[in-house]
Amino acid sequence: MTTWQIVILASIVCLALKTVGYLVPPRAFEHPTVARTANLLTAALLAALIAVQTLGAGQSIQVDARLPAVAVAAVLYALRVPFVVVVIAAAAVAALIRAVT
Amino acid sequence: MAERSADEKKALRAALAVGLATAAYGISFGALATVSGLDIWQTCFLSLVMFTGGSQFALIGVLASGGLAAGGAAVTSAALLGTRNVFYSIRMAPIIGPGFFRRAAAAQLTIDESVAVASAQTSLPAQRYGFWVTGIVIYLGWNLTTLIGALIGDLLGDVSAYGLDAAAAAAFLGLLWPRLKERQTQAVAVGAAVVATLLTPWLMPGLPVIVAAVVAIVIGGFNLFARKGTTA
């Protein structure tokens, strides 16, 4: 697939998902297990993406400047620092570590 | 313009506060998307058409680690993260009411924030008003800041020197953080992170993230780690 095909396909799928509830009678989705699992799915994917972004290097695991940067981000989120500031701080921590090592 | 009720004013304030805060995420997305290999047009297309932050970040995250070969995994990750919008749209349908064009526009604006603001209001007019104002403010802000971020990312060039790869992980953490209140969600997050990490050396880039979604299905399906009385 080309980048454009990936971008367009993914966009259409995501947009289609948003329209489902306006088209389909809701009964099929009312089961609590389905609703609960859908909620948890979001958390699972985000957590998996964090792990891969922090530790993955292609098809291997690599501990480097990203790990302390994400740890700093976690501390800042816990202190309720705004999103954009945390993202910039994480980038700065990683860049700083790379500059001095 | 008709006089707004107190309810609607409250909804408007919530919409503007959430809208402005979220629009700022767009800068991060735009910058990360261009350094992940997308051009400015592709980056803006995602914000214009896909318009659901988690899925957009997921798509560029998988492409950044796996390249075009991980295209299928990138689309699947974005789609899986977008499934929560199905449940949002079900909740919003009675609030939005009938009408093809109205529903089509509402579908595009159905995201975490517009649904959250609408759900927090008590009267139907305020819910409807909160949904539309939040959705429109974020749509405009998100697309404008995506473009600004994309232009910045385009200028930056080499990713790792600036620590933008770490910024991507920090951005995902920011999306996850508000969801970590329940013990069950925490268990899913830890389990999925462990599974994705352990599978990384064995599977094609992008696939570990998708397989890690099984953790949510197992824990959700059997309702493990749930506190008593919070089964739904």
Short mmCIF file of C-alpha atoms in Angstrom, two decimals:
data_model
loop_
_atom_site.label_atom_id
_atom_site.label_comp_id
_atom_site.label_asym_id
_atom_site.label_seq_id
_atom_site.Cartn_x
_atom_site.Cartn_y
_atom_site.Cartn_z
CA MET A 1 0.00 0.00 0.00
CA THR A 2 1.13 3.58 -0.60
CA THR A 3 1.02 6.12 2.19
CA TRP A 4 -2.01 7.78 0.57
CA GLN A 5 -3.89 4.48 0.34
CA ILE A 6 -3.19 3.78 4.02
CA VAL A 7 -4.26 7.29 5.05
CA ILE A 8 -7.48 7.21 2.99
CA LEU A 9 -8.47 3.65 3.92
CA ALA A 10 -7.94 4.23 7.65
CA SER A 11 -9.83 7.53 7.50
CA ILE A 12 -12.83 5.96 5.76
CA VAL A 13 -12.94 3.09 8.27
CA CYS A 14 -12.80 5.46 11.25
CA LEU A 15 -15.46 7.75 9.77
CA ALA A 16 -17.70 4.75 9.03
CA LEU A 17 -17.40 3.63 12.67
CA LYS A 18 -18.68 7.03 13.80
CA THR A 19 -21.78 6.75 11.61
CA VAL A 20 -22.79 3.26 12.83
CA GLY A 21 -24.69 4.49 15.87
CA TYR A 22 -26.69 6.98 13.81
CA LEU A 23 -27.75 4.28 11.33
CA VAL A 24 -28.17 1.08 13.32
CA PRO A 25 -30.68 0.39 16.09
CA PRO A 26 -28.64 0.30 19.29
CA ARG A 27 -29.85 -3.06 20.61
CA ALA A 28 -26.90 -5.07 19.31
CA PHE A 29 -24.46 -3.02 21.39
CA GLU A 30 -26.43 -2.84 24.61
CA HIS A 31 -24.86 -5.87 26.25
CA PRO A 32 -22.66 -4.67 29.15
CA THR A 33 -19.82 -7.02 28.22
CA VAL A 34 -19.60 -5.51 24.73
CA ALA A 35 -19.63 -1.95 26.04
CA ARG A 36 -17.09 -2.73 28.76
CA THR A 37 -14.73 -4.49 26.39
CA ALA A 38 -14.91 -1.64 23.87
CA ASN A 39 -13.85 0.77 26.60
CA LEU A 40 -10.99 -1.45 27.69
CA LEU A 41 -9.89 -1.89 24.08
CA THR A 42 -8.96 1.78 23.94
CA ALA A 43 -6.80 1.51 27.05
CA ALA A 44 -5.14 -1.69 25.79
CA LEU A 45 -4.18 -0.19 22.45
CA LEU A 46 -2.88 3.04 23.93
CA ALA A 47 -0.81 1.16 26.52
CA ALA A 48 0.58 -1.17 23.85
CA LEU A 49 1.46 1.80 21.65
CA ILE A 50 3.24 3.49 24.56
CA ALA A 51 5.28 0.33 25.20
CA VAL A 52 6.26 -0.06 21.55
CA GLN A 53 7.03 3.63 21.07
CA THR A 54 9.17 3.65 24.22
CA LEU A 55 11.03 0.35 23.90
CA GLY A 56 10.69 -0.85 20.33
CA ALA A 57 13.30 -0.31 17.63
CA GLY A 58 11.96 -2.03 14.53
CA GLN A 59 11.75 -5.68 15.54
CA SER A 60 13.84 -5.46 18.70
CA ILE A 61 13.69 -3.99 22.19
CA GLN A 62 16.03 -1.14 22.98
CA VAL A 63 16.31 0.80 26.23
CA ASP A 64 17.49 4.33 25.49
CA ALA A 65 16.70 8.01 26.14
CA ARG A 66 13.00 7.40 25.42
CA LEU A 67 12.43 5.49 28.67
CA PRO A 68 13.50 8.29 31.08
CA ALA A 69 11.62 10.77 28.88
CA VAL A 70 8.37 8.80 29.23
CA ALA A 71 8.97 8.39 32.98
CA VAL A 72 9.27 12.18 33.27
CA ALA A 73 6.05 12.52 31.26
CA ALA A 74 4.24 10.17 33.67
CA VAL A 75 5.36 12.24 36.66
CA LEU A 76 4.23 15.46 34.96
CA TYR A 77 0.80 14.01 34.08
CA ALA A 78 0.44 12.91 37.70
CA LEU A 79 1.13 16.55 38.65
CA ARG A 80 -1.64 17.62 36.21
CA VAL A 81 0.71 19.51 33.92
CA PRO A 82 -1.03 20.32 30.58
CA PHE A 83 -0.63 17.89 27.69
CA VAL A 84 1.37 20.10 25.34
CA VAL A 85 3.86 21.05 28.04
CA VAL A 86 4.38 17.38 28.93
CA VAL A 87 4.95 16.37 25.31
CA ILE A 88 7.53 19.12 24.83
CA ALA A 89 9.20 18.25 28.14
CA ALA A 90 9.46 14.58 27.12
CA ALA A 91 11.05 15.55 23.81
CA ALA A 92 13.46 17.86 25.63
CA VAL A 93 14.51 15.18 28.13
CA ALA A 94 15.25 12.69 25.34
CA ALA A 95 17.08 15.30 23.26
CA LEU A 96 19.14 16.38 26.27
CA ILE A 97 20.16 12.81 27.14
CA ARG A 98 21.15 12.19 23.52
CA ALA A 99 23.16 15.40 23.43
CA VAL A 100 25.25 14.50 26.50
CA THR A 101 25.76 10.76 25.84
CA MET B 1 -30.23 35.09 18.03
CA ALA B 2 -32.51 33.78 20.75
CA GLU B 3 -31.56 34.32 24.37
CA ARG B 4 -29.56 31.37 25.71
CA SER B 5 -30.68 29.57 28.84
CA ALA B 6 -28.40 29.23 31.85
CA ASP B 7 -27.95 25.56 30.94
CA GLU B 8 -26.76 26.44 27.48
CA LYS B 9 -24.33 29.05 28.79
CA LYS B 10 -22.84 26.41 31.08
CA ALA B 11 -22.52 24.04 28.11
CA LEU B 12 -20.87 26.79 26.06
CA ARG B 13 -18.24 27.46 28.72
CA ALA B 14 -17.44 23.74 29.01
CA ALA B 15 -17.25 23.44 25.23
CA LEU B 16 -14.83 26.33 24.84
CA ALA B 17 -12.57 25.16 27.67
CA VAL B 18 -12.36 21.59 26.38
CA GLY B 19 -12.15 22.75 22.78
CA LEU B 20 -9.22 25.06 23.29
CA ALA B 21 -7.30 22.54 25.40
CA THR B 22 -7.76 19.80 22.81
CA ALA B 23 -6.93 21.98 19.84
CA ALA B 24 -3.44 22.32 21.28
CA TYR B 25 -2.93 18.55 20.87
CA GLY B 26 -3.10 19.20 17.14
CA ILE B 27 0.35 20.79 17.15
CA SER B 28 1.86 17.59 18.58
CA PHE B 29 -0.05 15.47 16.08
CA GLY B 30 0.93 17.56 13.06
CA ALA B 31 4.61 17.62 14.02
CA LEU B 32 4.75 13.88 14.82
CA ALA B 33 2.87 12.93 11.64
CA THR B 34 5.29 14.71 9.34
CA VAL B 35 8.34 13.28 11.08
CA SER B 36 6.71 9.81 10.81
CA GLY B 37 6.93 10.07 7.03
CA LEU B 38 3.60 11.64 6.06
CA ASP B 39 3.58 14.78 3.94
CA ILE B 40 1.66 17.89 4.98
CA TRP B 41 -1.36 17.02 2.81
CA GLN B 42 -1.65 13.49 4.21
CA THR B 43 -1.34 14.86 7.74
CA CYS B 44 -4.10 17.41 7.15
CA PHE B 45 -6.27 14.79 5.40
CA LEU B 46 -6.20 12.67 8.57
CA SER B 47 -7.36 15.56 10.75
CA LEU B 48 -10.02 16.61 8.23
CA VAL B 49 -11.53 13.18 7.48
CA MET B 50 -10.49 10.71 10.20
CA PHE B 51 -10.79 13.36 12.95
CA THR B 52 -10.37 11.13 15.99
CA GLY B 53 -7.15 11.83 17.85
CA GLY B 54 -6.37 8.39 19.27
CA SER B 55 -6.69 6.67 15.89
CA GLN B 56 -4.66 9.37 14.17
CA PHE B 57 -1.81 9.02 16.66
CA ALA B 58 -2.04 5.22 16.37
CA LEU B 59 -1.78 5.30 12.59
CA ILE B 60 1.32 7.47 12.54
CA GLY B 61 2.84 5.61 15.49
CA VAL B 62 2.67 2.25 13.72
CA LEU B 63 3.87 3.74 10.43
CA ALA B 64 6.78 5.37 12.24
CA SER B 65 7.94 2.04 13.70
CA GLY B 66 7.06 -0.29 10.82
CA GLY B 67 7.04 1.83 7.67
CA LEU B 68 4.74 1.12 4.72
CA ALA B 69 5.09 -2.65 5.26
CA ALA B 70 3.09 -2.16 8.48
CA GLY B 71 0.28 -0.41 6.57
CA GLY B 72 -2.27 -3.12 7.33
CA ALA B 73 -1.40 -3.07 11.02
CA ALA B 74 -1.55 0.73 11.03
CA VAL B 75 -5.07 0.76 9.56
CA THR B 76 -6.19 -1.99 11.96
CA SER B 77 -4.82 -0.14 15.02
CA ALA B 78 -6.57 3.05 13.96
CA ALA B 79 -9.83 1.16 13.36
CA LEU B 80 -9.69 -0.68 16.72
CA LEU B 81 -9.10 2.59 18.55
CA GLY B 82 -12.01 4.08 16.60
CA THR B 83 -14.49 1.43 17.79
CA ARG B 84 -15.33 3.47 20.89
CA ASN B 85 -16.88 6.06 18.56
CA VAL B 86 -19.53 3.45 17.69
CA PHE B 87 -20.73 3.58 21.29
CA TYR B 88 -20.52 7.36 21.35
CA SER B 89 -22.66 7.63 18.22
CA ILE B 90 -25.28 5.31 19.72
CA ARG B 91 -25.43 7.57 22.79
CA MET B 92 -25.62 10.75 20.74
CA ALA B 93 -28.21 9.62 18.16
CA PRO B 94 -31.30 10.47 20.32
CA ILE B 95 -29.73 13.81 21.33
CA ILE B 96 -29.00 14.83 17.73
CA GLY B 97 -32.42 13.83 16.41
CA PRO B 98 -33.45 12.91 12.85
CA GLY B 99 -32.37 14.38 9.51
CA PHE B 100 -29.78 13.00 7.09
CA PHE B 101 -27.51 16.04 6.86
CA ARG B 102 -27.68 16.78 10.55
CA ARG B 103 -26.75 13.19 11.39
CA ALA B 104 -23.98 13.09 8.80
CA ALA B 105 -22.42 16.24 10.27
CA ALA B 106 -22.89 14.92 13.80
CA ALA B 107 -21.17 11.65 12.89
CA GLN B 108 -18.04 13.48 11.83
CA LEU B 109 -18.02 15.46 15.10
CA THR B 110 -18.60 12.39 17.32
CA ILE B 111 -15.41 12.21 19.40
CA ASP B 112 -14.40 11.82 23.07
CA GLU B 113 -14.72 15.49 23.89
CA SER B 114 -18.01 16.41 22.19
CA VAL B 115 -19.68 13.34 23.73
CA ALA B 116 -18.19 14.10 27.16
CA VAL B 117 -19.44 17.70 27.17
CA ALA B 118 -22.88 16.68 25.88
CA SER B 119 -23.18 13.89 28.47
CA ALA B 120 -22.29 16.28 31.30
CA GLN B 121 -25.31 18.52 30.59
CA THR B 122 -28.67 17.92 32.24
CA SER B 123 -31.27 19.25 29.77
CA LEU B 124 -31.71 18.05 26.19
CA PRO B 125 -31.20 21.52 24.59
CA ALA B 126 -27.98 22.00 26.56
CA GLN B 127 -26.76 18.51 25.61
CA ARG B 128 -27.42 19.19 21.94
CA TYR B 129 -25.83 22.63 22.15
CA GLY B 130 -22.78 21.31 24.05
CA PHE B 131 -22.22 18.58 21.46
CA TRP B 132 -22.30 20.94 18.48
CA VAL B 133 -20.25 23.75 19.99
CA THR B 134 -17.56 21.39 21.32
CA GLY B 135 -17.44 19.43 18.06
CA ILE B 136 -17.17 22.53 15.87
CA VAL B 137 -14.62 24.33 18.08
CA ILE B 138 -12.40 21.24 18.18
CA TYR B 139 -12.82 20.52 14.47
CA LEU B 140 -11.64 24.00 13.52
CA GLY B 141 -8.92 24.18 16.18
CA TRP B 142 -7.65 20.65 15.57
CA ASN B 143 -7.29 21.17 11.83
CA LEU B 144 -5.66 24.57 12.17
CA THR B 145 -3.15 23.36 14.77
CA THR B 146 -2.49 20.17 12.77
CA LEU B 147 -1.41 22.34 9.85
CA ILE B 148 0.81 24.48 12.11
CA GLY B 149 2.34 21.35 13.68
CA ALA B 150 2.89 19.77 10.26
CA LEU B 151 4.76 22.87 9.07
CA ILE B 152 6.90 22.80 12.22
CA GLY B 153 7.59 19.05 11.86
CA ASP B 154 8.51 19.57 8.22
CA LEU B 155 11.15 22.11 9.26
CA LEU B 156 12.58 19.95 12.04
CA GLY B 157 13.88 17.09 9.89
CA ASP B 158 15.74 14.44 11.91
CA VAL B 159 13.41 12.96 14.50
CA SER B 160 15.55 11.41 17.18
CA ALA B 161 17.87 14.39 17.66
CA TYR B 162 14.94 16.42 18.94
CA GLY B 163 13.47 13.63 21.03
CA LEU B 164 10.27 13.60 19.00
CA ASP B 165 10.09 9.79 19.19
CA ALA B 166 9.84 10.14 22.97
CA ALA B 167 7.26 12.87 22.46
CA ALA B 168 5.07 10.37 20.58
CA ALA B 169 5.12 7.97 23.53
CA ALA B 170 4.38 10.85 25.90
CA ALA B 171 1.44 11.88 23.69
CA PHE B 172 -0.06 8.38 23.90
CA LEU B 173 0.44 8.43 27.65
CA GLY B 174 -1.52 11.70 27.76
CA LEU B 175 -4.42 10.05 25.95
CA LEU B 176 -4.32 7.03 28.27
CA TRP B 177 -3.83 8.85 31.58
CA PRO B 178 -7.42 10.06 32.16
CA ARG B 179 -8.71 6.51 31.55
CA LEU B 180 -6.65 4.88 34.30
CA LYS B 181 -9.07 5.50 37.18
CA GLU B 182 -10.59 2.00 37.39
CA ARG B 183 -8.52 -0.94 38.58
CA GLN B 184 -9.76 -3.00 35.64
CA THR B 185 -8.48 -0.42 33.16
CA GLN B 186 -5.13 -0.28 34.94
CA ALA B 187 -4.82 -4.05 34.72
CA VAL B 188 -5.62 -3.97 31.00
CA ALA B 189 -3.08 -1.20 30.38
CA VAL B 190 -0.27 -3.02 32.20
CA GLY B 191 -1.13 -6.36 30.57
CA ALA B 192 -1.30 -4.88 27.07
CA ALA B 193 2.01 -3.03 27.50
CA VAL B 194 3.73 -6.24 28.67
CA VAL B 195 2.27 -8.33 25.84
CA ALA B 196 3.22 -5.76 23.18
CA THR B 197 6.77 -5.50 24.52
CA LEU B 198 7.29 -9.27 24.74
CA LEU B 199 5.96 -9.83 21.21
CA THR B 200 7.98 -7.05 19.57
CA PRO B 201 11.02 -9.24 18.75
CA TRP B 202 8.81 -11.99 17.32
CA LEU B 203 6.22 -10.25 15.15
CA MET B 204 6.22 -7.73 12.33
CA PRO B 205 6.14 -4.10 13.57
CA GLY B 206 2.55 -3.04 14.25
CA LEU B 207 1.23 -6.53 15.00
CA PRO B 208 2.23 -6.63 18.70
CA VAL B 209 -0.09 -3.66 19.33
CA ILE B 210 -3.01 -5.45 17.71
CA VAL B 211 -2.38 -8.74 19.51
CA ALA B 212 -2.19 -6.81 22.80
CA ALA B 213 -5.84 -5.83 22.24
CA VAL B 214 -6.68 -9.43 23.14
CA VAL B 215 -5.86 -8.50 26.75
CA ALA B 216 -8.86 -6.13 26.72
CA ILE B 217 -11.11 -8.81 25.24
CA VAL B 218 -10.08 -11.41 27.84
CA ILE B 219 -10.29 -9.07 30.85
CA GLY B 220 -13.48 -7.41 29.55
CA GLY B 221 -15.15 -10.65 28.48
CA PHE B 222 -14.62 -12.39 31.81
CA ASN B 223 -14.90 -9.10 33.73
CA LEU B 224 -11.67 -9.78 35.61
CA PHE B 225 -10.21 -7.28 38.12
CA ALA B 226 -13.60 -5.54 38.45
CA ARG B 227 -14.49 -3.97 41.74
CA LYS B 228 -17.70 -5.24 43.33
CA GLY B 229 -20.71 -3.23 42.19
CA THR B 230 -18.98 -1.78 39.13
CA THR B 231 -19.61 -4.64 36.74
CA ALA B 232 -20.89 -2.43 33.89
#
